Amino acid sequence: MVVGMLEKATSLFKHHRKTTRMLFCPTCSNMLISAMDEETTNNKWTCSICPYQFPMTKQFNTRHKLRRKEVDDVLGGEETWKNVDQTDAECPKCSNLRAFFMQIQIRSADEPMTTFYRCTNAKCANQWVCWRCSAVVSLLRYFSAIAAGVSLGAVYALHFNRRRLEALAIGSYEKHSPLILALLHHLDHPLFWISLDATTAYAVSKLSRPCAAVYMHNPLTLLTTVARSSVSLQNALVLCAVSLAHRGRALPALTFLSLAGALFMYPAALLPPLIMVLLRRECVLGTARLLSIFLATTTAAVSLSRYIAADWTFLSLYTSLVRVDDLTPNTGVFWYLLVEMFEQFKGFFTLVLQLHTVVVTLTNYCTPNTQHSHRPLLAYTFLAGTLAIFKSYPCIGDVGVFVTLLPLFSDLFQHARHPVFVVALTATAAGLLPLFRYLWLRVVTGNANFYYASTLLWTFSNGLVLTELLYAEARRVFVDRTAHEKIDVSKYDIRQV
């Protein structure tokens, strides 16, 4: 019976004339170069991306004529549509492990490139779009079991050794906003934190499913949630804000971000890229109105804190974040530098360290012609990573925001210089943090230099991730602009001046 089915499939395959045309499926929202199957009987076309079938009529060609011309302008003509390389990619139709890598085609607002693959099996001839990097999917497939084991270990540690996790996920300081204290006083239950993570993952899935998978499988995010750190609430507000902004919902997005800024101060610096995301989604409100909404919601949150606290003493939270009064060891670099600094120079170096965040924020807002201003989600991710590095009191959960958003830029992975080295360095630094802390504070076989070396390596690895991201974007822009000129890109190198 199997042989008969194969013979029937072979006969059907021979009667169909395979063609690859510059067409657009009516059900696909983005512009695609879809491979269609032209049947000689009824002249129907079947999209290889979605299972939609439609007849090839004159009206259909007329409706997509302008979009066809736009893609031709980007590609420089249909002749650039060809097989350029052979790579390891599993075909979703026949499970073939070899496929042709098709040339990058499409340019859009936030995802300017699309990767196409075509199966090398002649009897399959399947062609599909890798709308998110296949490397991310493969990594999630192989590391999902590891993430499940980490989550089980975290649950075990929650019941038997929670204090050490609280010390590891630094962020549960005594000085907090009255809103957080009032909230956690009534909702400090494991189910609240689990539901908070689930809600955040659902909101991120509206932005991108691979991003939601990265968020749920990130061991650092799991440890922060198990420790019941307030950073989980901060990440939830920031990620929900960008997800809502990406869908064009200005009022709830600005409300979430203003609430995060009122509670933790630093997320307020994410306002410029969030406004750029909203403006890219054709928001009817202008920049002035968006700023007024943000200021109004922030004022309401601060007034509610004043009502709960019955005085203005809670404002010391913001001044302590700026002055860095508490020099308790954490995963940042502020505490060690200020401990070793003379008292008369402490204010100057604190100002210099805090200016990093201010300069990067003003650069994103005041220079609209920067290399990543045309991709506001990239600016949002870069600024979130900068805040995670230069916060006064960072913790391991702060990197959860920009790591979660990295799969949005899968087209940049092929332009990175040293991706394997960066991933290995970040994993090594994450492992050294609890190890050196244990040697210093528990076994007392080391000193503060041990732990500071691990935090310095952790900060350097995070900065290297952001540097690779900007380098890959600059190289992508260069390749995209010189594609129609047929310039050998391998002869050029992008350097930071």
CSV table of C-alpha atoms in Angstrom, one decimal:
chain,number,residue,atom,x,y,z
A,1,MET,CA,0.0,0.0,0.0
A,2,VAL,CA,2.9,2.3,0.8
A,3,VAL,CA,4.4,1.7,-2.6
A,4,GLY,CA,1.1,2.5,-4.3
A,5,MET,CA,0.8,5.8,-2.4
A,6,LEU,CA,4.4,6.7,-3.4
A,7,GLU,CA,3.7,5.9,-7.1
A,8,LYS,CA,0.5,8.0,-7.0
A,9,ALA,CA,2.4,10.9,-5.4
A,10,THR,CA,5.1,10.6,-8.0
A,11,SER,CA,2.5,10.6,-10.9
A,12,LEU,CA,0.8,13.7,-9.4
A,13,PHE,CA,4.2,15.4,-9.0
A,14,LYS,CA,5.0,14.8,-12.7
A,15,HIS,CA,1.7,16.3,-13.9
A,16,HIS,CA,2.3,19.5,-12.0
A,17,ARG,CA,4.6,22.2,-13.3
A,18,LYS,CA,6.6,23.7,-10.5
A,19,THR,CA,7.2,27.4,-10.8
A,20,THR,CA,8.5,30.1,-8.5
A,21,ARG,CA,6.9,33.5,-9.0
A,22,MET,CA,7.0,36.9,-7.4
A,23,LEU,CA,3.5,36.6,-5.9
A,24,PHE,CA,1.7,37.4,-2.7
A,25,CYS,CA,-0.7,35.2,-0.9
A,26,PRO,CA,-4.0,36.9,-0.1
A,27,THR,CA,-4.1,35.5,3.4
A,28,CYS,CA,-0.5,36.5,4.4
A,29,SER,CA,-0.2,39.9,6.1
A,30,ASN,CA,3.4,40.5,5.1
A,31,MET,CA,4.9,40.7,1.7
A,32,LEU,CA,6.1,37.3,0.6
A,33,ILE,CA,7.8,35.8,-2.4
A,34,SER,CA,5.8,32.6,-2.3
A,35,ALA,CA,6.4,29.4,-4.2
A,36,MET,CA,3.3,28.3,-5.9
A,37,ASP,CA,2.2,25.0,-7.6
A,38,GLU,CA,0.7,25.6,-11.0
A,39,GLU,CA,-1.8,22.9,-11.8
A,40,THR,CA,-2.5,22.3,-15.5
A,41,THR,CA,-6.1,21.2,-14.8
A,42,ASN,CA,-7.8,24.1,-13.0
A,43,ASN,CA,-4.9,26.7,-12.9
A,44,LYS,CA,-5.0,27.0,-9.1
A,45,TRP,CA,-2.1,28.1,-7.0
A,46,THR,CA,-1.3,26.8,-3.5
A,47,CYS,CA,0.7,28.9,-1.1
A,48,SER,CA,3.7,27.0,0.3
A,49,ILE,CA,3.5,29.1,3.5
A,50,CYS,CA,-0.2,28.8,4.4
A,51,PRO,CA,-2.6,26.1,3.1
A,52,TYR,CA,-4.6,28.7,1.1
A,53,GLN,CA,-5.5,28.0,-2.5
A,54,PHE,CA,-6.7,30.6,-5.0
A,55,PRO,CA,-7.1,30.9,-8.8
A,56,MET,CA,-4.7,32.9,-10.8
A,57,THR,CA,-6.9,35.6,-12.3
A,58,LYS,CA,-6.2,38.9,-14.0
A,59,GLN,CA,-7.7,40.8,-11.1
A,60,PHE,CA,-5.3,39.2,-8.7
A,61,ASN,CA,-2.3,40.2,-10.8
A,62,THR,CA,-3.6,43.8,-11.1
A,63,ARG,CA,-4.2,44.0,-7.3
A,64,HIS,CA,-0.6,43.0,-6.5
A,65,LYS,CA,1.2,44.8,-9.3
A,66,LEU,CA,2.3,47.7,-7.1
A,67,ARG,CA,3.5,45.4,-4.3
A,68,ARG,CA,5.4,43.3,-6.9
A,69,LYS,CA,7.1,46.4,-8.2
A,70,GLU,CA,8.1,47.4,-4.7
A,71,VAL,CA,9.8,44.1,-4.0
A,72,ASP,CA,11.5,44.2,-7.4
A,73,ASP,CA,13.0,47.6,-6.4
A,74,VAL,CA,14.3,46.1,-3.2
A,75,LEU,CA,15.8,43.0,-4.9
A,76,GLY,CA,17.0,44.7,-8.0
A,77,GLY,CA,14.9,42.4,-10.2
A,78,GLU,CA,13.6,38.8,-10.1
A,79,GLU,CA,16.9,37.4,-11.3
A,80,THR,CA,18.3,37.8,-7.7
A,81,TRP,CA,15.8,35.1,-6.6
A,82,LYS,CA,18.2,32.1,-6.6
A,83,ASN,CA,19.8,29.5,-4.5
A,84,VAL,CA,22.9,30.9,-2.9
A,85,ASP,CA,23.9,28.4,-0.3
A,86,GLN,CA,23.1,25.1,1.2
A,87,THR,CA,22.6,24.9,4.9
A,88,ASP,CA,21.4,22.5,7.7
A,89,ALA,CA,17.7,23.1,8.1
A,90,GLU,CA,15.0,20.6,8.7
A,91,CYS,CA,12.2,20.6,6.2
A,92,PRO,CA,8.8,20.8,8.0
A,93,LYS,CA,7.2,18.7,5.3
A,94,CYS,CA,9.5,15.7,4.7
A,95,SER,CA,12.0,16.1,7.6
A,96,ASN,CA,14.9,16.4,5.2
A,97,LEU,CA,17.9,17.8,7.1
A,98,ARG,CA,19.4,19.7,4.1
A,99,ALA,CA,17.9,22.7,2.5
A,100,PHE,CA,18.9,25.6,0.2
A,101,PHE,CA,19.2,28.9,1.9
A,102,MET,CA,17.4,31.5,-0.2
A,103,GLN,CA,18.6,35.1,-0.5
A,104,ILE,CA,17.2,37.7,1.9
A,105,GLN,CA,14.4,39.5,0.2
A,106,ILE,CA,12.0,41.7,2.1
A,107,ARG,CA,12.4,45.0,4.0
A,108,SER,CA,9.8,46.2,6.4
A,109,ALA,CA,9.5,48.4,9.5
A,110,ASP,CA,10.8,46.2,12.3
A,111,GLU,CA,11.8,43.1,10.5
A,112,PRO,CA,13.6,44.3,7.4
A,113,MET,CA,14.7,40.8,6.2
A,114,THR,CA,13.1,37.5,5.6
A,115,THR,CA,14.9,34.2,5.1
A,116,PHE,CA,13.7,31.6,2.7
A,117,TYR,CA,14.5,27.9,2.5
A,118,ARG,CA,13.9,25.3,-0.1
A,119,CYS,CA,14.1,21.6,0.4
A,120,THR,CA,16.7,19.7,-1.6
A,121,ASN,CA,14.5,16.6,-1.9
A,122,ALA,CA,13.2,16.6,-5.5
A,123,LYS,CA,10.0,14.8,-4.5
A,124,CYS,CA,9.3,17.4,-1.8
A,125,ALA,CA,10.4,20.7,-3.3
A,126,ASN,CA,8.9,22.4,-0.3
A,127,GLN,CA,9.7,26.1,0.2
A,128,TRP,CA,9.1,27.9,3.5
A,129,VAL,CA,9.8,31.2,5.2
A,130,CYS,CA,11.9,31.3,8.3
A,131,TRP,CA,10.0,34.2,9.9
A,132,ARG,CA,12.1,33.8,13.0
A,133,CYS,CA,15.7,32.5,13.0
A,134,SER,CA,15.8,28.7,12.8
A,135,ALA,CA,18.8,28.7,15.1
A,136,VAL,CA,16.6,30.1,17.9
A,137,VAL,CA,14.0,27.3,17.3
A,138,SER,CA,16.8,24.7,17.4
A,139,LEU,CA,18.3,26.1,20.6
A,140,LEU,CA,14.9,26.1,22.3
A,141,ARG,CA,14.3,22.6,21.1
A,142,TYR,CA,17.5,21.3,22.6
A,143,PHE,CA,17.5,23.4,25.8
A,144,SER,CA,13.8,23.0,26.7
A,145,ALA,CA,14.6,19.9,28.7
A,146,ILE,CA,17.4,21.8,30.5
A,147,ALA,CA,15.0,24.6,31.3
A,148,ALA,CA,12.4,22.2,32.7
A,149,GLY,CA,15.1,20.7,35.0
A,150,VAL,CA,16.1,24.2,36.1
A,151,SER,CA,12.5,25.0,36.9
A,152,LEU,CA,12.0,21.8,38.9
A,153,GLY,CA,15.2,22.6,40.8
A,154,ALA,CA,14.0,26.2,41.5
A,155,VAL,CA,10.7,24.9,42.9
A,156,TYR,CA,12.7,22.5,45.1
A,157,ALA,CA,14.8,25.4,46.3
A,158,LEU,CA,11.8,27.5,47.0
A,159,HIS,CA,10.6,25.1,49.7
A,160,PHE,CA,14.0,24.2,51.2
A,161,ASN,CA,16.4,27.0,50.6
A,162,ARG,CA,14.6,30.2,49.8
A,163,ARG,CA,16.9,32.6,51.6
A,164,ARG,CA,19.9,31.8,49.4
A,165,LEU,CA,17.8,32.5,46.3
A,166,GLU,CA,16.7,35.8,47.8
A,167,ALA,CA,20.3,36.7,48.3
A,168,LEU,CA,21.1,35.7,44.8
A,169,ALA,CA,18.3,37.6,43.1
A,170,ILE,CA,19.2,40.9,44.7
A,171,GLY,CA,16.5,43.4,44.3
A,172,SER,CA,14.4,42.8,47.5
A,173,TYR,CA,15.7,45.9,49.3
A,174,GLU,CA,14.0,47.5,52.3
A,175,LYS,CA,13.4,50.7,50.4
A,176,HIS,CA,10.5,50.2,48.0
A,177,SER,CA,7.6,52.2,46.7
A,178,PRO,CA,4.5,52.1,48.9
A,179,LEU,CA,2.6,50.7,46.0
A,180,ILE,CA,4.8,47.6,45.9
A,181,LEU,CA,4.6,47.1,49.7
A,182,ALA,CA,0.9,47.4,49.7
A,183,LEU,CA,0.6,45.0,46.8
A,184,LEU,CA,3.0,42.3,48.1
A,185,HIS,CA,1.5,42.6,51.6
A,186,HIS,CA,-1.7,41.0,50.3
A,187,LEU,CA,-0.5,39.0,47.2
A,188,ASP,CA,2.8,37.6,48.4
A,189,HIS,CA,1.9,34.1,47.4
A,190,PRO,CA,3.6,31.7,44.9
A,191,LEU,CA,0.4,31.6,42.8
A,192,PHE,CA,0.6,35.4,42.3
A,193,TRP,CA,4.2,35.2,40.9
A,194,ILE,CA,3.3,32.2,38.7
A,195,SER,CA,0.3,34.0,37.3
A,196,LEU,CA,2.4,37.1,36.8
A,197,ASP,CA,5.0,35.1,34.7
A,198,ALA,CA,2.2,33.4,32.8
A,199,THR,CA,0.5,36.8,32.0
A,200,THR,CA,3.9,38.3,30.9
A,201,ALA,CA,4.5,35.3,28.6
A,202,TYR,CA,1.1,35.7,27.1
A,203,ALA,CA,1.6,39.4,26.4
A,204,VAL,CA,5.0,38.7,24.9
A,205,SER,CA,3.5,35.9,22.7
A,206,LYS,CA,1.4,38.6,21.1
A,207,LEU,CA,4.6,40.2,20.0
A,208,SER,CA,6.5,37.1,19.1
A,209,ARG,CA,6.1,33.4,20.1
A,210,PRO,CA,9.9,32.7,20.1
A,211,CYS,CA,10.3,35.7,22.5
A,212,ALA,CA,7.7,34.1,24.8
A,213,ALA,CA,9.5,30.8,24.7
A,214,VAL,CA,12.8,32.5,25.5
A,215,TYR,CA,11.2,34.3,28.4
A,216,MET,CA,9.7,31.1,29.9
A,217,HIS,CA,12.9,29.0,29.4
A,218,ASN,CA,15.3,31.6,30.7
A,219,PRO,CA,16.9,30.2,33.9
A,220,LEU,CA,17.6,33.7,35.3
A,221,THR,CA,14.0,34.7,34.9
A,222,LEU,CA,12.9,31.5,36.7
A,223,LEU,CA,15.3,32.1,39.6
A,224,THR,CA,14.0,35.7,39.9
A,225,THR,CA,10.4,34.5,40.0
A,226,VAL,CA,11.2,31.7,42.6
A,227,ALA,CA,12.9,34.3,44.8
A,228,ARG,CA,9.8,36.5,44.6
A,229,SER,CA,11.9,39.5,43.6
A,230,SER,CA,10.2,42.7,42.7
A,231,VAL,CA,12.3,42.6,39.4
A,232,SER,CA,9.7,40.1,38.1
A,233,LEU,CA,7.1,42.8,38.4
A,234,GLN,CA,9.3,45.3,36.7
A,235,ASN,CA,10.0,43.0,33.8
A,236,ALA,CA,6.3,42.2,33.5
A,237,LEU,CA,5.4,45.9,33.2
A,238,VAL,CA,8.1,46.7,30.7
A,239,LEU,CA,7.4,43.8,28.4
A,240,CYS,CA,3.7,44.3,28.5
A,241,ALA,CA,4.2,48.0,27.6
A,242,VAL,CA,6.3,47.2,24.5
A,243,SER,CA,3.8,44.4,23.5
A,244,LEU,CA,0.9,46.8,23.7
A,245,ALA,CA,2.8,49.5,21.9
A,246,HIS,CA,3.6,47.2,19.1
A,247,ARG,CA,-0.1,46.6,18.6
A,248,GLY,CA,-0.8,50.4,18.6
A,249,ARG,CA,-2.5,50.6,22.0
A,250,ALA,CA,-1.0,53.8,23.3
A,251,LEU,CA,-3.0,54.4,26.5
A,252,PRO,CA,-2.4,51.0,28.2
A,253,ALA,CA,1.2,50.9,27.0
A,254,LEU,CA,2.1,54.3,28.5
A,255,THR,CA,0.2,53.3,31.6
A,256,PHE,CA,2.3,50.2,32.2
A,257,LEU,CA,5.5,52.1,31.5
A,258,SER,CA,4.6,55.0,33.7
A,259,LEU,CA,3.7,52.6,36.5
A,260,ALA,CA,7.1,50.9,36.1
A,261,GLY,CA,8.8,54.2,36.1
A,262,ALA,CA,7.0,55.3,39.3
A,263,LEU,CA,7.9,52.1,41.0
A,264,PHE,CA,11.5,51.5,39.9
A,265,MET,CA,12.5,54.9,38.3
A,266,TYR,CA,14.9,53.4,35.6
A,267,PRO,CA,12.2,52.1,33.2
A,268,ALA,CA,11.0,55.7,32.6
A,269,ALA,CA,14.1,56.0,30.3
A,270,LEU,CA,12.4,53.6,27.9
A,271,LEU,CA,9.8,56.3,27.0
A,272,PRO,CA,11.6,57.6,23.8
A,273,PRO,CA,11.8,54.2,22.0
A,274,LEU,CA,8.3,53.3,23.2
A,275,ILE,CA,7.0,56.5,21.6
A,276,MET,CA,8.8,55.7,18.4
A,277,VAL,CA,7.2,52.2,18.4
A,278,LEU,CA,3.8,53.9,18.8
A,279,LEU,CA,4.4,56.4,16.0
A,280,ARG,CA,5.5,53.6,13.7
A,281,ARG,CA,2.2,51.9,14.3
A,282,GLU,CA,0.4,55.0,12.9
A,283,CYS,CA,-0.8,56.1,16.3
A,284,VAL,CA,-3.3,59.0,15.9
A,285,LEU,CA,-1.9,60.8,18.9
A,286,GLY,CA,1.1,63.0,18.5
A,287,THR,CA,4.3,63.1,20.5
A,288,ALA,CA,3.1,65.9,22.7
A,289,ARG,CA,-0.1,64.0,23.6
A,290,LEU,CA,1.8,60.8,24.3
A,291,LEU,CA,4.1,62.7,26.6
A,292,SER,CA,1.2,64.3,28.4
A,293,ILE,CA,-0.4,60.9,28.9
A,294,PHE,CA,2.8,59.5,30.4
A,295,LEU,CA,3.2,62.5,32.7
A,296,ALA,CA,-0.4,62.3,33.9
A,297,THR,CA,-0.3,58.6,34.6
A,298,THR,CA,3.1,59.0,36.4
A,299,THR,CA,1.7,61.8,38.5
A,300,ALA,CA,-1.3,59.6,39.4
A,301,ALA,CA,0.9,56.7,40.5
A,302,VAL,CA,3.1,59.0,42.7
A,303,SER,CA,0.0,60.6,44.2
A,304,LEU,CA,-1.4,57.2,45.0
A,305,SER,CA,2.0,56.3,46.7
A,306,ARG,CA,1.7,59.6,48.7
A,307,TYR,CA,-1.9,58.6,49.8
A,308,ILE,CA,-0.7,55.1,50.9
A,309,ALA,CA,2.4,56.4,52.7
A,310,ALA,CA,0.6,59.4,54.2
A,311,ASP,CA,3.8,61.5,53.7
A,312,TRP,CA,6.6,62.2,51.2
A,313,THR,CA,9.3,60.1,52.8
A,314,PHE,CA,9.0,57.5,50.1
A,315,LEU,CA,10.8,59.9,47.7
A,316,SER,CA,14.0,58.8,49.4
A,317,LEU,CA,13.7,55.7,47.2
A,318,TYR,CA,14.6,57.8,44.1
A,319,THR,CA,17.3,59.8,45.8
A,320,SER,CA,19.0,56.6,47.1
A,321,LEU,CA,19.0,55.2,43.6
A,322,VAL,CA,20.8,58.3,42.3
A,323,ARG,CA,23.2,58.8,45.1
A,324,VAL,CA,23.9,55.0,45.6
A,325,ASP,CA,24.0,55.2,49.4
A,326,ASP,CA,23.7,51.4,50.0
A,327,LEU,CA,27.0,49.7,48.9
A,328,THR,CA,25.8,46.1,49.5
A,329,PRO,CA,27.5,43.8,47.0
A,330,ASN,CA,25.3,43.1,43.9
A,331,THR,CA,25.7,42.0,40.3
A,332,GLY,CA,26.7,45.6,39.2
A,333,VAL,CA,29.9,47.6,39.2
A,334,PHE,CA,28.9,50.6,41.3
A,335,TRP,CA,29.4,49.1,44.7
A,336,TYR,CA,33.0,48.1,44.4
A,337,LEU,CA,34.1,51.3,42.7
A,338,LEU,CA,32.5,53.5,45.3
A,339,VAL,CA,33.8,51.4,48.2
A,340,GLU,CA,37.4,51.8,46.9
A,341,MET,CA,36.9,55.4,46.1
A,342,PHE,CA,37.9,58.3,48.4
A,343,GLU,CA,35.0,60.1,49.9
A,344,GLN,CA,35.8,63.4,48.2
A,345,PHE,CA,35.6,61.8,44.7
A,346,LYS,CA,32.6,59.7,45.4
A,347,GLY,CA,30.1,62.3,44.1
A,348,PHE,CA,32.0,62.8,40.9
A,349,PHE,CA,32.3,59.1,40.0
A,350,THR,CA,28.6,58.6,40.9
A,351,LEU,CA,27.6,61.3,38.5
A,352,VAL,CA,29.8,59.9,35.7
A,353,LEU,CA,28.3,56.4,36.1
A,354,GLN,CA,24.7,57.7,36.2
A,355,LEU,CA,25.3,59.8,33.1
A,356,HIS,CA,25.7,56.7,30.9
A,357,THR,CA,22.0,56.0,31.1
A,358,VAL,CA,21.1,59.7,30.5
A,359,VAL,CA,23.4,60.0,27.4
A,360,VAL,CA,22.1,56.8,25.8
A,361,THR,CA,18.5,57.9,26.4
A,362,LEU,CA,19.0,61.4,24.9
A,363,THR,CA,20.8,59.8,21.9
A,364,ASN,CA,17.8,57.7,21.2
A,365,TYR,CA,15.4,60.6,21.5
A,366,CYS,CA,17.2,63.6,20.2
A,367,THR,CA,18.8,62.1,17.1
A,368,PRO,CA,16.1,60.6,14.9
A,369,ASN,CA,18.5,59.7,12.1
A,370,THR,CA,20.6,57.2,14.1
A,371,GLN,CA,21.3,53.8,12.6
A,372,HIS,CA,18.6,52.1,14.7
A,373,SER,CA,16.0,54.8,14.8
A,374,HIS,CA,14.2,53.1,11.8
A,375,ARG,CA,13.9,50.0,14.0
A,376,PRO,CA,12.3,51.3,17.3
A,377,LEU,CA,12.1,47.8,18.8
A,378,LEU,CA,15.9,47.5,18.4
A,379,ALA,CA,16.3,50.9,20.2
A,380,TYR,CA,14.0,49.7,22.9
A,381,THR,CA,16.0,46.4,23.3
A,382,PHE,CA,19.4,48.2,23.3
A,383,LEU,CA,18.2,50.8,25.9
A,384,ALA,CA,16.8,48.0,28.1
A,385,GLY,CA,20.1,46.3,28.1
A,386,THR,CA,21.9,49.5,28.9
A,387,LEU,CA,19.7,50.0,31.9
A,388,ALA,CA,20.3,46.5,33.1
A,389,ILE,CA,24.1,47.2,33.0
A,390,PHE,CA,24.2,50.7,34.5
A,391,LYS,CA,21.5,50.5,37.2
A,392,SER,CA,22.6,51.4,40.7
A,393,TYR,CA,21.3,48.1,42.2
A,394,PRO,CA,21.0,45.5,39.4
A,395,CYS,CA,20.2,41.9,39.7
A,396,ILE,CA,20.3,38.8,37.5
A,397,GLY,CA,16.7,39.2,36.5
A,398,ASP,CA,17.3,42.6,34.8
A,399,VAL,CA,18.7,41.0,31.7
A,400,GLY,CA,15.4,39.2,31.2
A,401,VAL,CA,13.9,42.1,29.2
A,402,PHE,CA,16.5,42.5,26.4
A,403,VAL,CA,17.3,38.8,26.2
A,404,THR,CA,13.6,38.1,25.7
A,405,LEU,CA,13.4,40.6,22.8
A,406,LEU,CA,16.6,39.3,21.0
A,407,PRO,CA,14.7,36.8,18.8
A,408,LEU,CA,12.9,39.7,17.2
A,409,PHE,CA,16.2,40.4,15.3
A,410,SER,CA,16.9,37.0,14.0
A,411,ASP,CA,18.0,38.5,10.7
A,412,LEU,CA,21.0,40.0,12.5
A,413,PHE,CA,22.4,36.8,13.8
A,414,GLN,CA,24.1,36.0,10.5
A,415,HIS,CA,25.9,39.4,10.6
A,416,ALA,CA,27.3,39.0,14.2
A,417,ARG,CA,31.1,38.6,14.5
A,418,HIS,CA,31.5,36.2,17.4
A,419,PRO,CA,28.1,34.8,18.5
A,420,VAL,CA,29.5,31.6,19.9
A,421,PHE,CA,32.1,33.4,22.0
A,422,VAL,CA,29.5,35.8,23.3
A,423,VAL,CA,27.1,33.1,24.3
A,424,ALA,CA,29.8,31.0,26.0
A,425,LEU,CA,31.2,34.1,27.9
A,426,THR,CA,27.7,35.0,29.1
A,427,ALA,CA,27.0,31.5,30.3
A,428,THR,CA,30.4,31.3,32.1
A,429,ALA,CA,29.9,34.6,33.8
A,430,ALA,CA,26.4,33.6,35.0
A,431,GLY,CA,27.9,30.4,36.5
A,432,LEU,CA,30.7,32.3,38.2
A,433,LEU,CA,28.4,34.7,40.0
A,434,PRO,CA,27.0,32.3,42.6
A,435,LEU,CA,30.2,30.4,42.8
A,436,PHE,CA,32.4,33.3,43.8
A,437,ARG,CA,29.8,34.7,46.1
A,438,TYR,CA,29.7,31.4,47.9
A,439,LEU,CA,33.5,31.3,48.2
A,440,TRP,CA,33.5,34.9,49.6
A,441,LEU,CA,30.5,35.0,52.0
A,442,ARG,CA,29.9,31.3,52.9
A,443,VAL,CA,33.2,29.4,52.9
A,444,VAL,CA,35.3,32.6,53.5
A,445,THR,CA,38.1,31.4,51.3
A,446,GLY,CA,38.2,34.5,49.1
A,447,ASN,CA,37.7,38.2,49.3
A,448,ALA,CA,35.7,40.9,47.6
A,449,ASN,CA,38.0,40.9,44.6
A,450,PHE,CA,36.8,37.4,43.7
A,451,TYR,CA,33.1,38.4,43.6
A,452,TYR,CA,33.9,41.7,41.9
A,453,ALA,CA,35.8,39.9,39.1
A,454,SER,CA,32.7,37.8,38.4
A,455,THR,CA,30.4,40.8,38.4
A,456,LEU,CA,32.9,42.6,36.1
A,457,LEU,CA,32.8,39.7,33.7
A,458,TRP,CA,29.0,39.5,33.8
A,459,THR,CA,28.8,43.2,33.0
A,460,PHE,CA,31.3,42.9,30.2
A,461,SER,CA,29.4,39.9,28.7
A,462,ASN,CA,26.1,41.8,28.7
A,463,GLY,CA,27.8,44.9,27.1
A,464,LEU,CA,29.4,42.6,24.5
A,465,VAL,CA,25.9,41.3,23.6
A,466,LEU,CA,24.7,44.9,23.0
A,467,THR,CA,27.8,45.7,21.0
A,468,GLU,CA,27.3,42.7,18.7
A,469,LEU,CA,23.7,43.7,18.2
A,470,LEU,CA,24.6,47.2,17.0
A,471,TYR,CA,27.4,45.9,14.9
A,472,ALA,CA,25.2,43.4,13.2
A,473,GLU,CA,22.6,46.1,12.5
A,474,ALA,CA,25.2,48.4,11.0
A,475,ARG,CA,26.5,45.6,8.8
A,476,ARG,CA,23.0,44.6,7.8
A,477,VAL,CA,22.2,48.2,6.7
A,478,PHE,CA,25.5,48.3,4.7
A,479,VAL,CA,24.7,45.0,3.0
A,480,ASP,CA,21.1,46.1,2.3
A,481,ARG,CA,22.2,49.4,0.7
A,482,THR,CA,25.0,47.8,-1.5
A,483,ALA,CA,23.0,44.7,-2.6
A,484,HIS,CA,21.8,46.3,-5.9
A,485,GLU,CA,25.4,47.5,-6.7
A,486,LYS,CA,26.8,44.0,-6.6
A,487,ILE,CA,29.7,45.0,-4.2
A,488,ASP,CA,31.8,42.3,-2.6
A,489,VAL,CA,30.9,42.9,1.1
A,490,SER,CA,33.7,40.5,2.3
A,491,LYS,CA,36.3,43.2,1.4
A,492,TYR,CA,34.8,45.7,3.9
A,493,ASP,CA,34.8,45.8,7.6
A,494,ILE,CA,32.7,47.9,9.9
A,495,ARG,CA,34.7,49.5,12.7
A,496,GLN,CA,33.7,51.6,15.6
A,497,VAL,CA,35.1,55.1,15.4
